[in-house]
């Protein structure tokens, strides 16, 4: 059981170090990432928990990402550009077929 606790702490440290490296300056409170990594490595459990608390508070204070706010997933059949390219490809493949005739089986 003790080995499991050690593995969990190591996993938490690795996760936090990677998260610090990938975070923005605003999420790090303007502190250089080396200082955060040093805190996490020198005081493993406390440093990791402090980082997670700071990151969580900064990301929730910033709100949702504006680039994903009004975006919704659509299928290709809802995209008019895709449908027009599909029609153009079909016309090029069979120039003699009319638009009203059903496709040949």
PDB file of N, CA and C in Angstrom:
ATOM      1  N   UNK A   1       0.816  -1.185   0.000  1.00  0.00           N
ATOM      2  CA  UNK A   1       0.000   0.000   0.000  1.00  0.00           C
ATOM      3  C   UNK A   1       0.870   1.263   0.000  1.00  0.00           C
ATOM      4  N   UNK A   2       2.023   1.168   0.668  1.00  0.00           N
ATOM      5  CA  UNK A   2       2.926   2.296   0.700  1.00  0.00           C
ATOM      6  C   UNK A   2       3.488   2.583  -0.689  1.00  0.00           C
ATOM      7  N   UNK A   3       3.721   1.529  -1.452  1.00  0.00           N
ATOM      8  CA  UNK A   3       4.237   1.711  -2.813  1.00  0.00           C
ATOM      9  C   UNK A   3       3.226   2.435  -3.699  1.00  0.00           C
ATOM     10  N   UNK A   4       1.961   2.149  -3.491  1.00  0.00           N
ATOM     11  CA  UNK A   4       0.920   2.815  -4.266  1.00  0.00           C
ATOM     12  C   UNK A   4       0.894   4.308  -3.957  1.00  0.00           C
ATOM     13  N   UNK A   5       1.054   4.677  -2.699  1.00  0.00           N
ATOM     14  CA  UNK A   5       1.078   6.088  -2.316  1.00  0.00           C
ATOM     15  C   UNK A   5       2.274   6.799  -2.956  1.00  0.00           C
ATOM     16  N   UNK A   6       3.419   6.153  -2.966  1.00  0.00           N
ATOM     17  CA  UNK A   6       4.613   6.740  -3.582  1.00  0.00           C
ATOM     18  C   UNK A   6       4.394   6.918  -5.080  1.00  0.00           C
ATOM     19  N   UNK A   7       3.804   5.931  -5.736  1.00  0.00           N
ATOM     20  CA  UNK A   7       3.538   6.040  -7.170  1.00  0.00           C
ATOM     21  C   UNK A   7       2.539   7.155  -7.466  1.00  0.00           C
ATOM     22  N   UNK A   8       1.534   7.320  -6.633  1.00  0.00           N
ATOM     23  CA  UNK A   8       0.564   8.404  -6.827  1.00  0.00           C
ATOM     24  C   UNK A   8       1.233   9.770  -6.678  1.00  0.00           C
ATOM     25  N   UNK A   9       2.104   9.911  -5.695  1.00  0.00           N
ATOM     26  CA  UNK A   9       2.802  11.183  -5.514  1.00  0.00           C
ATOM     27  C   UNK A   9       3.724  11.468  -6.700  1.00  0.00           C
ATOM     28  N   UNK A  10       4.424  10.453  -7.182  1.00  0.00           N
ATOM     29  CA  UNK A  10       5.289  10.635  -8.356  1.00  0.00           C
ATOM     30  C   UNK A  10       4.456  11.023  -9.575  1.00  0.00           C
ATOM     31  N   UNK A  11       3.320  10.380  -9.749  1.00  0.00           N
ATOM     32  CA  UNK A  11       2.434  10.733 -10.857  1.00  0.00           C
ATOM     33  C   UNK A  11       1.927  12.164 -10.743  1.00  0.00           C
ATOM     34  N   UNK A  12       1.591  12.593  -9.530  1.00  0.00           N
ATOM     35  CA  UNK A  12       1.140  13.962  -9.311  1.00  0.00           C
ATOM     36  C   UNK A  12       2.245  14.956  -9.634  1.00  0.00           C
ATOM     37  N   UNK A  13       3.465  14.642  -9.236  1.00  0.00           N
ATOM     38  CA  UNK A  13       4.600  15.522  -9.517  1.00  0.00           C
ATOM     39  C   UNK A  13       4.825  15.641 -11.026  1.00  0.00           C
ATOM     40  N   UNK A  14       4.811  14.527 -11.719  1.00  0.00           N
ATOM     41  CA  UNK A  14       5.025  14.543 -13.172  1.00  0.00           C
ATOM     42  C   UNK A  14       3.918  15.344 -13.859  1.00  0.00           C
ATOM     43  N   UNK A  15       2.679  15.115 -13.445  1.00  0.00           N
ATOM     44  CA  UNK A  15       1.553  15.848 -14.025  1.00  0.00           C
ATOM     45  C   UNK A  15       1.719  17.353 -13.802  1.00  0.00           C
ATOM     46  N   UNK A  16       2.064  17.745 -12.579  1.00  0.00           N
ATOM     47  CA  UNK A  16       2.192  19.169 -12.263  1.00  0.00           C
ATOM     48  C   UNK A  16       3.348  19.817 -13.017  1.00  0.00           C
ATOM     49  N   UNK A  17       4.461  19.128 -13.147  1.00  0.00           N
ATOM     50  CA  UNK A  17       5.599  19.690 -13.886  1.00  0.00           C
ATOM     51  C   UNK A  17       5.222  19.908 -15.352  1.00  0.00           C
ATOM     52  N   UNK A  18       4.573  18.947 -15.961  1.00  0.00           N
ATOM     53  CA  UNK A  18       4.142  19.096 -17.356  1.00  0.00           C
ATOM     54  C   UNK A  18       3.113  20.211 -17.480  1.00  0.00           C
ATOM     55  N   UNK A  19       2.206  20.302 -16.526  1.00  0.00           N
ATOM     56  CA  UNK A  19       1.185  21.348 -16.548  1.00  0.00           C
ATOM     57  C   UNK A  19       1.813  22.729 -16.398  1.00  0.00           C
ATOM     58  N   UNK A  20       2.824  22.867 -15.556  1.00  0.00           N
ATOM     59  CA  UNK A  20       3.516  24.147 -15.393  1.00  0.00           C
ATOM     60  C   UNK A  20       4.184  24.543 -16.704  1.00  0.00           C
ATOM     61  N   UNK A  21       4.837  23.600 -17.348  1.00  0.00           N
ATOM     62  CA  UNK A  21       5.546  23.901 -18.597  1.00  0.00           C
ATOM     63  C   UNK A  21       4.563  24.331 -19.689  1.00  0.00           C
ATOM     64  N   UNK A  22       3.390  23.746 -19.721  1.00  0.00           N
ATOM     65  CA  UNK A  22       2.413  24.055 -20.768  1.00  0.00           C
ATOM     66  C   UNK A  22       1.520  25.246 -20.437  1.00  0.00           C
ATOM     67  N   UNK A  23       1.594  25.778 -19.217  1.00  0.00           N
ATOM     68  CA  UNK A  23       0.694  26.852 -18.801  1.00  0.00           C
ATOM     69  C   UNK A  23       1.145  28.201 -19.349  1.00  0.00           C
ATOM     70  N   UNK A  24       0.222  29.151 -19.330  1.00  0.00           N
ATOM     71  CA  UNK A  24       0.538  30.503 -19.784  1.00  0.00           C
ATOM     72  C   UNK A  24       1.103  31.319 -18.623  1.00  0.00           C
ATOM     73  N   UNK A  25       1.660  32.453 -18.945  1.00  0.00           N
ATOM     74  CA  UNK A  25       2.237  33.322 -17.914  1.00  0.00           C
ATOM     75  C   UNK A  25       1.176  33.783 -16.933  1.00  0.00           C
ATOM     76  N   UNK A  26      -0.013  34.051 -17.420  1.00  0.00           N
ATOM     77  CA  UNK A  26      -1.096  34.490 -16.542  1.00  0.00           C
ATOM     78  C   UNK A  26      -1.496  33.395 -15.554  1.00  0.00           C
ATOM     79  N   UNK A  27      -1.518  32.164 -16.004  1.00  0.00           N
ATOM     80  CA  UNK A  27      -1.863  31.045 -15.113  1.00  0.00           C
ATOM     81  C   UNK A  27      -0.790  30.813 -14.057  1.00  0.00           C
ATOM     82  N   UNK A  28       0.441  31.184 -14.368  1.00  0.00           N
ATOM     83  CA  UNK A  28       1.541  31.017 -13.408  1.00  0.00           C
ATOM     84  C   UNK A  28       1.705  32.235 -12.524  1.00  0.00           C
ATOM     85  N   UNK A  29       0.786  33.190 -12.599  1.00  0.00           N
ATOM     86  CA  UNK A  29       0.842  34.435 -11.826  1.00  0.00           C
ATOM     87  C   UNK A  29       2.071  35.260 -12.182  1.00  0.00           C
ATOM     88  N   UNK A  30       2.573  35.125 -13.391  1.00  0.00           N
ATOM     89  CA  UNK A  30       3.725  35.877 -13.847  1.00  0.00           C
ATOM     90  C   UNK A  30       5.056  35.331 -13.369  1.00  0.00           C
ATOM     91  N   UNK A  31       5.048  34.245 -12.631  1.00  0.00           N
ATOM     92  CA  UNK A  31       6.273  33.649 -12.107  1.00  0.00           C
ATOM     93  C   UNK A  31       6.885  32.749 -13.186  1.00  0.00           C
ATOM     94  N   UNK A  32       8.198  32.766 -13.271  1.00  0.00           N
ATOM     95  CA  UNK A  32       8.899  31.942 -14.258  1.00  0.00           C
ATOM     96  C   UNK A  32       8.632  30.455 -13.963  1.00  0.00           C
ATOM     97  N   UNK A  33       8.459  29.636 -14.991  1.00  0.00           N
ATOM     98  CA  UNK A  33       8.142  28.220 -14.761  1.00  0.00           C
ATOM     99  C   UNK A  33       9.217  27.460 -13.985  1.00  0.00           C
ATOM    100  N   UNK A  34      10.470  27.903 -14.062  1.00  0.00           N
ATOM    101  CA  UNK A  34      11.532  27.202 -13.331  1.00  0.00           C
ATOM    102  C   UNK A  34      11.281  27.255 -11.822  1.00  0.00           C
ATOM    103  N   UNK A  35      10.776  28.389 -11.351  1.00  0.00           N
ATOM    104  CA  UNK A  35      10.497  28.503  -9.924  1.00  0.00           C
ATOM    105  C   UNK A  35       9.366  27.576  -9.496  1.00  0.00           C
ATOM    106  N   UNK A  36       8.334  27.452 -10.349  1.00  0.00           N
ATOM    107  CA  UNK A  36       7.239  26.527 -10.029  1.00  0.00           C
ATOM    108  C   UNK A  36       7.738  25.084 -10.016  1.00  0.00           C
ATOM    109  N   UNK A  37       8.546  24.732 -11.002  1.00  0.00           N
ATOM    110  CA  UNK A  37       9.077  23.366 -11.078  1.00  0.00           C
ATOM    111  C   UNK A  37       9.957  23.091  -9.864  1.00  0.00           C
ATOM    112  N   UNK A  38      10.768  24.078  -9.468  1.00  0.00           N
ATOM    113  CA  UNK A  38      11.624  23.900  -8.289  1.00  0.00           C
ATOM    114  C   UNK A  38      10.771  23.693  -7.036  1.00  0.00           C
ATOM    115  N   UNK A  39       9.707  24.463  -6.889  1.00  0.00           N
ATOM    116  CA  UNK A  39       8.821  24.294  -5.736  1.00  0.00           C
ATOM    117  C   UNK A  39       8.200  22.904  -5.725  1.00  0.00           C
ATOM    118  N   UNK A  40       7.765  22.454  -6.888  1.00  0.00           N
ATOM    119  CA  UNK A  40       7.124  21.135  -6.978  1.00  0.00           C
ATOM    120  C   UNK A  40       8.132  20.017  -6.675  1.00  0.00           C
ATOM    121  N   UNK A  41       9.360  20.173  -7.140  1.00  0.00           N
ATOM    122  CA  UNK A  41      10.355  19.121  -6.930  1.00  0.00           C
ATOM    123  C   UNK A  41      10.963  19.148  -5.524  1.00  0.00           C
ATOM    124  N   UNK A  42      11.117  20.336  -4.935  1.00  0.00           N
ATOM    125  CA  UNK A  42      11.728  20.428  -3.612  1.00  0.00           C
ATOM    126  C   UNK A  42      10.759  20.108  -2.478  1.00  0.00           C
ATOM    127  N   UNK A  43       9.502  20.489  -2.650  1.00  0.00           N
ATOM    128  CA  UNK A  43       8.473  20.195  -1.651  1.00  0.00           C
ATOM    129  C   UNK A  43       7.340  19.483  -2.408  1.00  0.00           C
ATOM    130  N   UNK A  44       7.511  18.197  -2.680  1.00  0.00           N
ATOM    131  CA  UNK A  44       6.660  17.509  -3.656  1.00  0.00           C
ATOM    132  C   UNK A  44       5.158  17.613  -3.413  1.00  0.00           C
ATOM    133  N   UNK A  45       4.683  17.192  -2.292  1.00  0.00           N
ATOM    134  CA  UNK A  45       3.236  17.159  -2.097  1.00  0.00           C
ATOM    135  C   UNK A  45       2.671  18.560  -1.932  1.00  0.00           C
ATOM    136  N   UNK A  46       3.285  19.368  -1.101  1.00  0.00           N
ATOM    137  CA  UNK A  46       2.791  20.723  -0.874  1.00  0.00           C
ATOM    138  C   UNK A  46       2.924  21.571  -2.140  1.00  0.00           C
ATOM    139  N   UNK A  47       4.062  21.473  -2.818  1.00  0.00           N
ATOM    140  CA  UNK A  47       4.261  22.242  -4.041  1.00  0.00           C
ATOM    141  C   UNK A  47       3.256  21.879  -5.124  1.00  0.00           C
ATOM    142  N   UNK A  48       2.974  20.599  -5.254  1.00  0.00           N
ATOM    143  CA  UNK A  48       1.991  20.157  -6.250  1.00  0.00           C
ATOM    144  C   UNK A  48       0.600  20.662  -5.910  1.00  0.00           C
ATOM    145  N   UNK A  49       0.238  20.588  -4.649  1.00  0.00           N
ATOM    146  CA  UNK A  49      -1.089  21.053  -4.237  1.00  0.00           C
ATOM    147  C   UNK A  49      -1.229  22.568  -4.395  1.00  0.00           C
ATOM    148  N   UNK A  50      -0.164  23.299  -4.102  1.00  0.00           N
ATOM    149  CA  UNK A  50      -0.200  24.756  -4.297  1.00  0.00           C
ATOM    150  C   UNK A  50      -0.356  25.072  -5.778  1.00  0.00           C
ATOM    151  N   UNK A  51       0.392  24.381  -6.627  1.00  0.00           N
ATOM    152  CA  UNK A  51       0.271  24.618  -8.066  1.00  0.00           C
ATOM    153  C   UNK A  51      -1.146  24.318  -8.549  1.00  0.00           C
ATOM    154  N   UNK A  52      -1.710  23.195  -8.127  1.00  0.00           N
ATOM    155  CA  UNK A  52      -3.057  22.843  -8.576  1.00  0.00           C
ATOM    156  C   UNK A  52      -4.084  23.873  -8.106  1.00  0.00           C
ATOM    157  N   UNK A  53      -3.914  24.392  -6.893  1.00  0.00           N
ATOM    158  CA  UNK A  53      -4.842  25.406  -6.380  1.00  0.00           C
ATOM    159  C   UNK A  53      -4.712  26.710  -7.170  1.00  0.00           C
ATOM    160  N   UNK A  54      -3.489  27.134  -7.452  1.00  0.00           N
ATOM    161  CA  UNK A  54      -3.283  28.368  -8.215  1.00  0.00           C
ATOM    162  C   UNK A  54      -3.817  28.206  -9.631  1.00  0.00           C
ATOM    163  N   UNK A  55      -3.494  27.094 -10.257  1.00  0.00           N
ATOM    164  CA  UNK A  55      -3.962  26.861 -11.630  1.00  0.00           C
ATOM    165  C   UNK A  55      -5.470  26.811 -11.695  1.00  0.00           C
ATOM    166  N   UNK A  56      -6.092  26.129 -10.746  1.00  0.00           N
ATOM    167  CA  UNK A  56      -7.556  26.014 -10.750  1.00  0.00           C
ATOM    168  C   UNK A  56      -8.199  27.376 -10.550  1.00  0.00           C
ATOM    169  N   UNK A  57      -7.665  28.173  -9.623  1.00  0.00           N
ATOM    170  CA  UNK A  57      -8.255  29.486  -9.362  1.00  0.00           C
ATOM    171  C   UNK A  57      -8.080  30.422 -10.558  1.00  0.00           C
ATOM    172  N   UNK A  58      -6.940  30.355 -11.229  1.00  0.00           N
ATOM    173  CA  UNK A  58      -6.707  31.235 -12.376  1.00  0.00           C
ATOM    174  C   UNK A  58      -7.540  30.820 -13.580  1.00  0.00           C
ATOM    175  N   UNK A  59      -7.696  29.528 -13.804  1.00  0.00           N
ATOM    176  CA  UNK A  59      -8.470  29.081 -14.965  1.00  0.00           C
ATOM    177  C   UNK A  59      -9.958  29.296 -14.765  1.00  0.00           C
ATOM    178  N   UNK A  60     -10.449  29.159 -13.542  1.00  0.00           N
ATOM    179  CA  UNK A  60     -11.874  29.404 -13.316  1.00  0.00           C
ATOM    180  C   UNK A  60     -12.163  30.897 -13.292  1.00  0.00           C
ATOM    181  N   UNK A  61     -11.213  31.723 -12.848  1.00  0.00           N
ATOM    182  CA  UNK A  61     -11.413  33.169 -12.841  1.00  0.00           C
ATOM    183  C   UNK A  61     -11.425  33.726 -14.260  1.00  0.00           C
ATOM    184  N   UNK A  62     -10.659  33.111 -15.149  1.00  0.00           N
ATOM    185  CA  UNK A  62     -10.596  33.583 -16.535  1.00  0.00           C
ATOM    186  C   UNK A  62     -11.864  33.249 -17.303  1.00  0.00           C
ATOM    187  N   UNK A  63     -12.616  32.269 -16.884  1.00  0.00           N
ATOM    188  CA  UNK A  63     -13.836  31.876 -17.583  1.00  0.00           C
ATOM    189  C   UNK A  63     -13.539  30.942 -18.733  1.00  0.00           C
ATOM    190  N   UNK A  64     -14.569  30.608 -19.508  1.00  0.00           N
ATOM    191  CA  UNK A  64     -14.368  29.681 -20.626  1.00  0.00           C
ATOM    192  C   UNK A  64     -13.560  30.325 -21.738  1.00  0.00           C
ATOM    193  N   UNK A  65     -12.942  29.481 -22.520  1.00  0.00           N
ATOM    194  CA  UNK A  65     -12.145  29.926 -23.654  1.00  0.00           C
ATOM    195  C   UNK A  65     -13.074  30.556 -24.694  1.00  0.00           C
ATOM    196  N   UNK A  66     -12.852  31.830 -25.065  1.00  0.00           N
ATOM    197  CA  UNK A  66     -13.775  32.478 -26.001  1.00  0.00           C
ATOM    198  C   UNK A  66     -13.795  31.845 -27.384  1.00  0.00           C
ATOM    199  N   UNK A  67     -12.737  31.160 -27.780  1.00  0.00           N
ATOM    200  CA  UNK A  67     -12.721  30.558 -29.112  1.00  0.00           C
ATOM    201  C   UNK A  67     -13.651  29.350 -29.200  1.00  0.00           C
ATOM    202  N   UNK A  68     -14.006  28.748 -28.068  1.00  0.00           N
ATOM    203  CA  UNK A  68     -14.884  27.577 -28.091  1.00  0.00           C
ATOM    204  C   UNK A  68     -16.284  27.881 -27.573  1.00  0.00           C
ATOM    205  N   UNK A  69     -16.572  29.140 -27.303  1.00  0.00           N
ATOM    206  CA  UNK A  69     -17.841  29.484 -26.663  1.00  0.00           C
ATOM    207  C   UNK A  69     -19.061  29.152 -27.525  1.00  0.00           C
ATOM    208  N   UNK A  70     -19.107  29.645 -28.768  1.00  0.00           N
ATOM    209  CA  UNK A  70     -20.296  29.466 -29.597  1.00  0.00           C
ATOM    210  C   UNK A  70     -20.086  28.450 -30.709  1.00  0.00           C
ATOM    211  N   UNK A  71     -19.117  27.605 -30.544  1.00  0.00           N
ATOM    212  CA  UNK A  71     -18.847  26.606 -31.568  1.00  0.00           C
ATOM    213  C   UNK A  71     -19.620  25.339 -31.239  1.00  0.00           C
ATOM    214  N   UNK A  72     -20.243  24.773 -32.234  1.00  0.00           N
ATOM    215  CA  UNK A  72     -20.914  23.490 -32.033  1.00  0.00           C
ATOM    216  C   UNK A  72     -20.485  22.557 -33.137  1.00  0.00           C
ATOM    217  N   UNK A  73     -20.510  21.307 -32.834  1.00  0.00           N
ATOM    218  CA  UNK A  73     -20.083  20.309 -33.807  1.00  0.00           C
ATOM    219  C   UNK A  73     -21.147  20.167 -34.883  1.00  0.00           C
ATOM    220  N   UNK A  74     -20.713  20.147 -36.122  1.00  0.00           N
ATOM    221  CA  UNK A  74     -21.640  19.941 -37.231  1.00  0.00           C
ATOM    222  C   UNK A  74     -21.098  18.830 -38.111  1.00  0.00           C
ATOM    223  N   UNK A  75     -22.008  18.177 -38.748  1.00  0.00           N
ATOM    224  CA  UNK A  75     -21.626  17.119 -39.661  1.00  0.00           C
ATOM    225  C   UNK A  75     -21.312  17.698 -41.027  1.00  0.00           C
ATOM    226  N   UNK A  76     -20.665  16.934 -41.887  1.00  0.00           N
ATOM    227  CA  UNK A  76     -20.335  17.455 -43.218  1.00  0.00           C
ATOM    228  C   UNK A  76     -21.576  17.762 -44.045  1.00  0.00           C
ATOM    229  N   UNK A  77     -22.698  17.105 -43.753  1.00  0.00           N
ATOM    230  CA  UNK A  77     -23.909  17.376 -44.529  1.00  0.00           C
ATOM    231  C   UNK A  77     -24.551  18.704 -44.142  1.00  0.00           C
ATOM    232  N   UNK A  78     -24.056  19.380 -43.104  1.00  0.00           N
ATOM    233  CA  UNK A  78     -24.555  20.698 -42.728  1.00  0.00           C
ATOM    234  C   UNK A  78     -23.674  21.819 -43.277  1.00  0.00           C
ATOM    235  N   UNK A  79     -22.587  21.459 -43.937  1.00  0.00           N
ATOM    236  CA  UNK A  79     -21.637  22.439 -44.450  1.00  0.00           C
ATOM    237  C   UNK A  79     -21.919  22.690 -45.925  1.00  0.00           C
ATOM    238  N   UNK A  80     -22.391  23.902 -46.281  1.00  0.00           N
ATOM    239  CA  UNK A  80     -22.719  24.164 -47.688  1.00  0.00           C
ATOM    240  C   UNK A  80     -21.503  24.085 -48.611  1.00  0.00           C
ATOM    241  N   UNK A  81     -20.324  24.465 -48.121  1.00  0.00           N
ATOM    242  CA  UNK A  81     -19.119  24.368 -48.961  1.00  0.00           C
ATOM    243  C   UNK A  81     -18.808  22.915 -49.291  1.00  0.00           C
ATOM    244  N   UNK A  82     -18.936  22.045 -48.302  1.00  0.00           N
ATOM    245  CA  UNK A  82     -18.691  20.624 -48.532  1.00  0.00           C
ATOM    246  C   UNK A  82     -19.684  20.070 -49.552  1.00  0.00           C
ATOM    247  N   UNK A  83     -20.957  20.441 -49.417  1.00  0.00           N
ATOM    248  CA  UNK A  83     -21.978  19.930 -50.337  1.00  0.00           C
ATOM    249  C   UNK A  83     -21.746  20.432 -51.759  1.00  0.00           C
ATOM    250  N   UNK A  84     -21.328  21.697 -51.909  1.00  0.00           N
ATOM    251  CA  UNK A  84     -21.092  22.200 -53.266  1.00  0.00           C
ATOM    252  C   UNK A  84     -19.872  21.520 -53.887  1.00  0.00           C
ATOM    253  N   UNK A  85     -18.826  21.262 -53.091  1.00  0.00           N
ATOM    254  CA  UNK A  85     -17.666  20.530 -53.623  1.00  0.00           C
ATOM    255  C   UNK A  85     -18.054  19.105 -54.002  1.00  0.00           C
ATOM    256  N   UNK A  86     -18.928  18.509 -53.208  1.00  0.00           N
ATOM    257  CA  UNK A  86     -19.393  17.156 -53.505  1.00  0.00           C
ATOM    258  C   UNK A  86     -20.164  17.129 -54.821  1.00  0.00           C
ATOM    259  N   UNK A  87     -21.027  18.135 -55.038  1.00  0.00           N
ATOM    260  CA  UNK A  87     -21.765  18.222 -56.308  1.00  0.00           C
ATOM    261  C   UNK A  87     -20.817  18.429 -57.478  1.00  0.00           C
ATOM    262  N   UNK A  88     -19.820  19.299 -57.294  1.00  0.00           N
ATOM    263  CA  UNK A  88     -18.853  19.542 -58.373  1.00  0.00           C
ATOM    264  C   UNK A  88     -18.070  18.277 -58.707  1.00  0.00           C
ATOM    265  N   UNK A  89     -17.661  17.539 -57.703  1.00  0.00           N
ATOM    266  CA  UNK A  89     -16.941  16.281 -57.930  1.00  0.00           C
ATOM    267  C   UNK A  89     -17.821  15.272 -58.661  1.00  0.00           C
ATOM    268  N   UNK A  90     -19.094  15.216 -58.285  1.00  0.00           N
ATOM    269  CA  UNK A  90     -20.015  14.274 -58.928  1.00  0.00           C
ATOM    270  C   UNK A  90     -20.238  14.649 -60.397  1.00  0.00           C
ATOM    271  N   UNK A  91     -20.346  15.951 -60.662  1.00  0.00           N
ATOM    272  CA  UNK A  91     -20.543  16.394 -62.048  1.00  0.00           C
ATOM    273  C   UNK A  91     -19.308  16.107 -62.909  1.00  0.00           C
ATOM    274  N   UNK A  92     -18.115  16.296 -62.314  1.00  0.00           N
ATOM    275  CA  UNK A  92     -16.892  16.019 -63.049  1.00  0.00           C
ATOM    276  C   UNK A  92     -16.740  14.528 -63.325  1.00  0.00           C
ATOM    277  N   UNK A  93     -17.160  13.696 -62.405  1.00  0.00           N
ATOM    278  CA  UNK A  93     -17.017  12.256 -62.562  1.00  0.00           C
ATOM    279  C   UNK A  93     -17.981  11.730 -63.624  1.00  0.00           C
ATOM    280  N   UNK A  94     -19.184  12.292 -63.704  1.00  0.00           N
ATOM    281  CA  UNK A  94     -20.185  11.834 -64.678  1.00  0.00           C
ATOM    282  C   UNK A  94     -20.841  13.047 -65.330  1.00  0.00           C
ATOM    283  N   UNK A  95     -20.203  13.630 -66.345  1.00  0.00           N
ATOM    284  CA  UNK A  95     -20.726  14.876 -66.929  1.00  0.00           C
ATOM    285  C   UNK A  95     -22.041  14.693 -67.673  1.00  0.00           C
ATOM    286  N   UNK A  96     -22.401  13.488 -68.064  1.00  0.00           N
ATOM    287  CA  UNK A  96     -23.637  13.280 -68.829  1.00  0.00           C
ATOM    288  C   UNK A  96     -24.876  13.134 -67.956  1.00  0.00           C
ATOM    289  N   UNK A  97     -24.725  12.943 -66.671  1.00  0.00           N
ATOM    290  CA  UNK A  97     -25.878  12.736 -65.798  1.00  0.00           C
ATOM    291  C   UNK A  97     -26.535  14.076 -65.480  1.00  0.00           C
ATOM    292  N   UNK A  98     -27.864  14.075 -65.415  1.00  0.00           N
ATOM    293  CA  UNK A  98     -28.584  15.293 -65.049  1.00  0.00           C
ATOM    294  C   UNK A  98     -28.810  15.308 -63.547  1.00  0.00           C
ATOM    295  N   UNK A  99     -29.125  16.484 -63.003  1.00  0.00           N
ATOM    296  CA  UNK A  99     -29.339  16.608 -61.569  1.00  0.00           C
ATOM    297  C   UNK A  99     -30.648  15.966 -61.126  1.00  0.00           C
ATOM    298  N   UNK A 100     -31.633  15.869 -62.048  1.00  0.00           N
ATOM    299  CA  UNK A 100     -32.944  15.336 -61.680  1.00  0.00           C
ATOM    300  C   UNK A 100     -32.990  13.819 -61.730  1.00  0.00           C
ATOM    301  N   UNK A 101     -32.106  13.195 -62.479  1.00  0.00           N
ATOM    302  CA  UNK A 101     -32.161  11.748 -62.635  1.00  0.00           C
ATOM    303  C   UNK A 101     -31.578  11.060 -61.401  1.00  0.00           C
ATOM    304  N   UNK A 102     -32.231   9.978 -60.950  1.00  0.00           N
ATOM    305  CA  UNK A 102     -31.668   9.232 -59.810  1.00  0.00           C
ATOM    306  C   UNK A 102     -30.380   8.536 -60.230  1.00  0.00           C
ATOM    307  N   UNK A 103     -29.466   8.324 -59.309  1.00  0.00           N
ATOM    308  CA  UNK A 103     -28.208   7.644 -59.655  1.00  0.00           C
ATOM    309  C   UNK A 103     -28.466   6.210 -60.103  1.00  0.00           C
ATOM    310  N   UNK A 104     -27.649   5.759 -61.050  1.00  0.00           N
ATOM    311  CA  UNK A 104     -27.793   4.401 -61.573  1.00  0.00           C
ATOM    312  C   UNK A 104     -27.303   3.406 -60.530  1.00  0.00           C
ATOM    313  N   UNK A 105     -28.005   2.285 -60.435  1.00  0.00           N
ATOM    314  CA  UNK A 105     -27.638   1.279 -59.441  1.00  0.00           C
ATOM    315  C   UNK A 105     -26.550   0.376 -59.909  1.00  0.00           C
TER     316      UNK A 105
END
